[in-house]
PDB file of C-alpha atoms in Angstrom:
ATOM      1  CA  MET A  91       4.127  23.296  -1.029  1.00  0.00           C
ATOM      2  CA  LEU A  92       7.854  23.558  -1.615  1.00  0.00           C
ATOM      3  CA  ALA A  93       8.373  22.937   2.078  1.00  0.00           C
ATOM      4  CA  VAL A  94       7.588  19.252   1.463  1.00  0.00           C
ATOM      5  CA  SER A  95      10.590  18.875  -0.867  1.00  0.00           C
ATOM      6  CA  PHE A  96      12.906  20.987   1.283  1.00  0.00           C
ATOM      7  CA  ALA A  97      12.025  19.157   4.502  1.00  0.00           C
ATOM      8  CA  TRP A  98      12.773  15.817   2.842  1.00  0.00           C
ATOM      9  CA  ALA A  99      16.013  17.072   1.288  1.00  0.00           C
ATOM     10  CA  ALA A 100      17.257  18.299   4.653  1.00  0.00           C
ATOM     11  CA  ARG A 101      17.103  14.722   5.992  1.00  0.00           C
ATOM     12  CA  HIS A 102      18.099  12.654   2.941  1.00  0.00           C
ATOM     13  CA  THR A 103      20.173  12.532  -0.217  1.00  0.00           C
ATOM     14  CA  ALA A 104      19.016  14.190  -3.423  1.00  0.00           C
ATOM     15  CA  PRO A 105      15.521  13.158  -4.547  1.00  0.00           C
ATOM     16  CA  PRO A 106      15.121  11.074  -7.706  1.00  0.00           C
ATOM     17  CA  THR A 107      14.706  12.963 -10.960  1.00  0.00           C
ATOM     18  CA  TYR A 108      12.938  12.628 -14.307  1.00  0.00           C
ATOM     19  CA  ARG A 109      13.624  14.059 -17.762  1.00  0.00           C
ATOM     20  CA  ARG A 110      11.150  16.502 -19.251  1.00  0.00           C
ATOM     21  CA  ARG A 111      11.211  18.615 -22.387  1.00  0.00           C
ATOM     22  CA  ASP A 112      10.344  22.244 -21.685  1.00  0.00           C
ATOM     23  CA  PRO A 113       7.394  23.094 -23.978  1.00  0.00           C
ATOM     24  CA  ALA A 114       8.562  26.711 -24.440  1.00  0.00           C
ATOM     25  CA  THR A 115      12.267  26.121 -25.198  1.00  0.00           C
ATOM     26  CA  SER A 116      12.382  22.387 -26.161  1.00  0.00           C
ATOM     27  CA  GLU A 117      15.271  22.101 -23.688  1.00  0.00           C
ATOM     28  CA  VAL A 118      15.513  18.705 -21.939  1.00  0.00           C
ATOM     29  CA  LEU A 119      15.436  19.291 -18.183  1.00  0.00           C
ATOM     30  CA  GLN A 120      16.236  17.093 -15.164  1.00  0.00           C
ATOM     31  CA  CYS A 121      13.324  17.673 -12.798  1.00  0.00           C
ATOM     32  CA  GLU A 122      13.022  16.482  -9.203  1.00  0.00           C
ATOM     33  CA  GLN A 123      10.243  13.964  -8.548  1.00  0.00           C
ATOM     34  CA  CYS A 124       7.637  14.524  -5.857  1.00  0.00           C
ATOM     35  CA  PRO A 125       7.914  12.506  -2.623  1.00  0.00           C
ATOM     36  CA  PRO A 126       5.323   9.961  -1.444  1.00  0.00           C
ATOM     37  CA  GLY A 127       2.095  11.617  -0.327  1.00  0.00           C
ATOM     38  CA  THR A 128       2.418  14.463  -2.831  1.00  0.00           C
ATOM     39  CA  VAL A 129       1.667  15.194  -6.485  1.00  0.00           C
ATOM     40  CA  VAL A 130       3.188  17.497  -9.120  1.00  0.00           C
ATOM     41  CA  ARG A 131       1.487  20.874  -9.039  1.00  0.00           C
ATOM     42  CA  ARG A 132       3.897  22.385 -11.598  1.00  0.00           C
ATOM     43  CA  HIS A 133       6.712  20.678 -13.504  1.00  0.00           C
ATOM     44  CA  CYS A 134      10.155  22.244 -13.302  1.00  0.00           C
ATOM     45  CA  GLY A 135      11.290  24.871 -15.796  1.00  0.00           C
ATOM     46  CA  PRO A 136      14.690  26.178 -16.903  1.00  0.00           C
ATOM     47  CA  ARG A 137      14.997  28.301 -13.747  1.00  0.00           C
ATOM     48  CA  ARG A 138      12.396  26.858 -11.369  1.00  0.00           C
ATOM     49  CA  PRO A 139      12.123  23.574  -9.438  1.00  0.00           C
ATOM     50  CA  THR A 140       9.244  21.103  -9.522  1.00  0.00           C
ATOM     51  CA  VAL A 141       6.421  22.242  -7.236  1.00  0.00           C
ATOM     52  CA  CYS A 142       4.701  19.475  -5.265  1.00  0.00           C
ATOM     53  CA  GLU A 143       1.534  19.610  -3.195  1.00  0.00           C
ATOM     54  CA  PRO A 144      -0.147  17.077  -0.874  1.00  0.00           C
ATOM     55  CA  CYS A 145      -2.404  14.452  -2.428  1.00  0.00           C
ATOM     56  CA  PRO A 146      -6.084  15.449  -2.119  1.00  0.00           C
ATOM     57  CA  ALA A 147      -8.251  13.642   0.443  1.00  0.00           C
ATOM     58  CA  GLY A 148      -9.212  10.141  -0.701  1.00  0.00           C
ATOM     59  CA  THR A 149      -6.054   9.721  -2.792  1.00  0.00           C
ATOM     60  CA  PHE A 150      -2.476   8.557  -2.184  1.00  0.00           C
ATOM     61  CA  ALA A 151       0.998   8.256  -3.739  1.00  0.00           C
ATOM     62  CA  GLU A 152       3.186   5.467  -2.299  1.00  0.00           C
ATOM     63  CA  GLN A 153       6.420   6.247  -4.141  1.00  0.00           C
ATOM     64  CA  TRP A 154       8.433   9.104  -5.606  1.00  0.00           C
ATOM     65  CA  HIS A 155       6.847  10.070  -8.932  1.00  0.00           C
ATOM     66  CA  TRP A 156       6.303  12.830 -11.471  1.00  0.00           C
ATOM     67  CA  GLY A 157       2.587  12.304 -12.024  1.00  0.00           C
ATOM     68  CA  GLU A 158      -0.001  15.054 -11.926  1.00  0.00           C
ATOM     69  CA  THR A 159      -2.545  12.897 -10.077  1.00  0.00           C
ATOM     70  CA  CYS A 160      -2.523  10.675  -7.008  1.00  0.00           C
ATOM     71  CA  ARG A 161      -4.183   7.247  -7.043  1.00  0.00           C
ATOM     72  CA  HIS A 162      -7.718   6.895  -5.647  1.00  0.00           C
ATOM     73  CA  CYS A 163      -8.085   4.952  -2.400  1.00  0.00           C
ATOM     74  CA  THR A 164      -9.841   1.587  -2.460  1.00  0.00           C
ATOM     75  CA  ALA A 165     -13.445   2.573  -1.810  1.00  0.00           C
ATOM     76  CA  ILE A 166     -14.494  -0.202   0.573  1.00  0.00           C
ATOM     77  CA  CYS A 167     -13.341  -3.570   1.818  1.00  0.00           C
ATOM     78  CA  LYS A 168     -15.062  -6.585   0.275  1.00  0.00           C
ATOM     79  CA  GLU A 169     -17.483  -8.972   1.968  1.00  0.00           C
ATOM     80  CA  LYS A 170     -16.070 -10.630   5.134  1.00  0.00           C
ATOM     81  CA  GLN A 171     -13.172  -8.144   5.207  1.00  0.00           C
ATOM     82  CA  LEU A 172     -12.192  -5.581   7.822  1.00  0.00           C
ATOM     83  CA  VAL A 173     -10.054  -2.462   7.457  1.00  0.00           C
ATOM     84  CA  ARG A 174      -6.550  -3.187   8.729  1.00  0.00           C
ATOM     85  CA  HIS A 175      -5.139   0.234   7.797  1.00  0.00           C
ATOM     86  CA  GLU A 176      -7.120   3.238   6.547  1.00  0.00           C
ATOM     87  CA  CYS A 177      -6.077   5.096   3.425  1.00  0.00           C
ATOM     88  CA  ASN A 178      -3.796   8.081   3.953  1.00  0.00           C
ATOM     89  CA  SER A 179      -1.708  10.248   1.631  1.00  0.00           C
ATOM     90  CA  THR A 180       1.040   7.594   1.292  1.00  0.00           C
ATOM     91  CA  HIS A 181      -0.847   4.261   1.481  1.00  0.00           C
ATOM     92  CA  ASP A 182      -4.023   2.713   0.110  1.00  0.00           C
ATOM     93  CA  ARG A 183      -6.645   1.217   2.413  1.00  0.00           C
ATOM     94  CA  LEU A 184      -5.519  -2.263   3.495  1.00  0.00           C
ATOM     95  CA  CYS A 185      -8.196  -4.879   4.071  1.00  0.00           C
ATOM     96  CA  GLU A 186      -7.887  -8.286   5.734  1.00  0.00           C
ATOM     97  CA  CYS A 187     -10.223 -11.205   6.269  1.00  0.00           C
ATOM     98  CA  ALA A 188     -12.405 -11.194   9.366  1.00  0.00           C
ATOM     99  CA  PRO A 189     -11.484 -13.664  12.135  1.00  0.00           C
ATOM    100  CA  GLY A 190     -12.400 -17.207  11.104  1.00  0.00           C
ATOM    101  CA  TYR A 191     -11.766 -16.503   7.401  1.00  0.00           C
ATOM    102  CA  TYR A 192      -8.724 -16.709   5.092  1.00  0.00           C
ATOM    103  CA  MET A 193      -7.941 -15.113   1.723  1.00  0.00           C
ATOM    104  CA  GLU A 194      -8.398 -17.289  -1.354  1.00  0.00           C
ATOM    105  CA  VAL A 195      -7.574 -15.343  -4.517  1.00  0.00           C
ATOM    106  CA  GLU A 196      -9.686 -12.202  -3.875  1.00  0.00           C
ATOM    107  CA  PHE A 197     -12.310 -13.550  -1.499  1.00  0.00           C
ATOM    108  CA  CYS A 198     -12.451 -14.409   2.192  1.00  0.00           C
ATOM    109  CA  VAL A 199     -13.422 -18.039   2.747  1.00  0.00           C
ATOM    110  CA  ARG A 200     -14.475 -19.509   6.108  1.00  0.00           C
ATOM    111  CA  HIS A 201     -11.940 -21.753   7.834  1.00  0.00           C
ATOM    112  CA  ALA A 202     -12.923 -25.401   8.039  1.00  0.00           C
ATOM    113  CA  VAL A 203     -14.221 -26.649  11.377  1.00  0.00           C
ATOM    114  CA  CYS A 204     -12.465 -29.725  12.727  1.00  0.00           C
ATOM    115  CA  PRO A 205     -14.619 -32.745  13.570  1.00  0.00           C
ATOM    116  CA  PRO A 206     -15.198 -33.516  17.276  1.00  0.00           C
ATOM    117  CA  GLY A 207     -12.073 -34.951  18.904  1.00  0.00           C
ATOM    118  CA  MET A 208      -9.748 -33.422  16.315  1.00  0.00           C
ATOM    119  CA  GLY A 209      -7.870 -30.141  16.126  1.00  0.00           C
ATOM    120  CA  ALA A 210      -5.683 -28.238  13.690  1.00  0.00           C
ATOM    121  CA  ALA A 211      -1.914 -28.565  14.117  1.00  0.00           C
ATOM    122  CA  VAL A 212      -1.584 -25.042  12.749  1.00  0.00           C
ATOM    123  CA  LEU A 213      -4.415 -22.570  13.288  1.00  0.00           C
ATOM    124  CA  GLY A 214      -5.679 -20.556  10.374  1.00  0.00           C
ATOM    125  CA  LEU A 215      -4.874 -22.897   7.511  1.00  0.00           C
ATOM    126  CA  ARG A 216      -7.272 -24.743   5.251  1.00  0.00           C
ATOM    127  CA  VAL A 217      -8.162 -28.328   6.258  1.00  0.00           C
ATOM    128  CA  ALA A 218      -6.225 -29.734   3.298  1.00  0.00           C
ATOM    129  CA  VAL A 219      -3.089 -28.053   4.619  1.00  0.00           C
ATOM    130  CA  ALA A 220      -3.709 -28.079   8.357  1.00  0.00           C
ATOM    131  CA  MET A 221      -2.867 -31.716   9.161  1.00  0.00           C
ATOM    132  CA  LEU A 222      -5.663 -32.639  11.544  1.00  0.00           C
ATOM    133  CA  LEU A 223      -4.603 -34.526  14.641  1.00  0.00           C
ATOM    134  CA  THR A 224      -6.702 -36.519  17.040  1.00  0.00           C
ATOM    135  CA  ALA A 225      -6.912 -35.163  20.555  1.00  0.00           C
ATOM    136  CA  ALA A 226      -4.870 -38.140  21.775  1.00  0.00           C
ATOM    137  CA  MET A 227      -2.023 -37.465  19.319  1.00  0.00           C
ATOM    138  CA  ALA A 228      -1.947 -33.798  20.297  1.00  0.00           C
ATOM    139  CA  THR A 229      -1.681 -34.777  23.971  1.00  0.00           C
ATOM    140  CA  LEU A 230       1.214 -37.185  23.281  1.00  0.00           C
ATOM    141  CA  LYS A 231       3.243 -34.512  21.478  1.00  0.00           C
ATOM    142  CA  GLN A 232       3.018 -32.072  24.396  1.00  0.00           C
TER     143      GLN A 232
END
């Protein structure tokens, strides 16, 4: 468990810290935070460092922190979404809209279909934004 902190420290500057009052002595201590992908197993004491352990399966921690729990991964992608990146100890599951759809607020909405003889100047945008061109105009611009 401590190997996580030591391995990071060997490659980087000092880890960020947090202030904590020792419950036994009331002394205010500067404790090292746990790196991404880990969680506090035991807070530091007057003569012992913070002990970190990996986040349990199905959870993650993206940043340095002093929390005793990792965040739960997003359970599933929503309708018309695909997994772009699975959850791991340092990142939540990342979902994206399926081909032919775009994100509007929290939902994937189907792209508009251009009328016959017309095409989108920029693929993947809504019709209101896409600036439809006739096939003849598109040919002239090439």
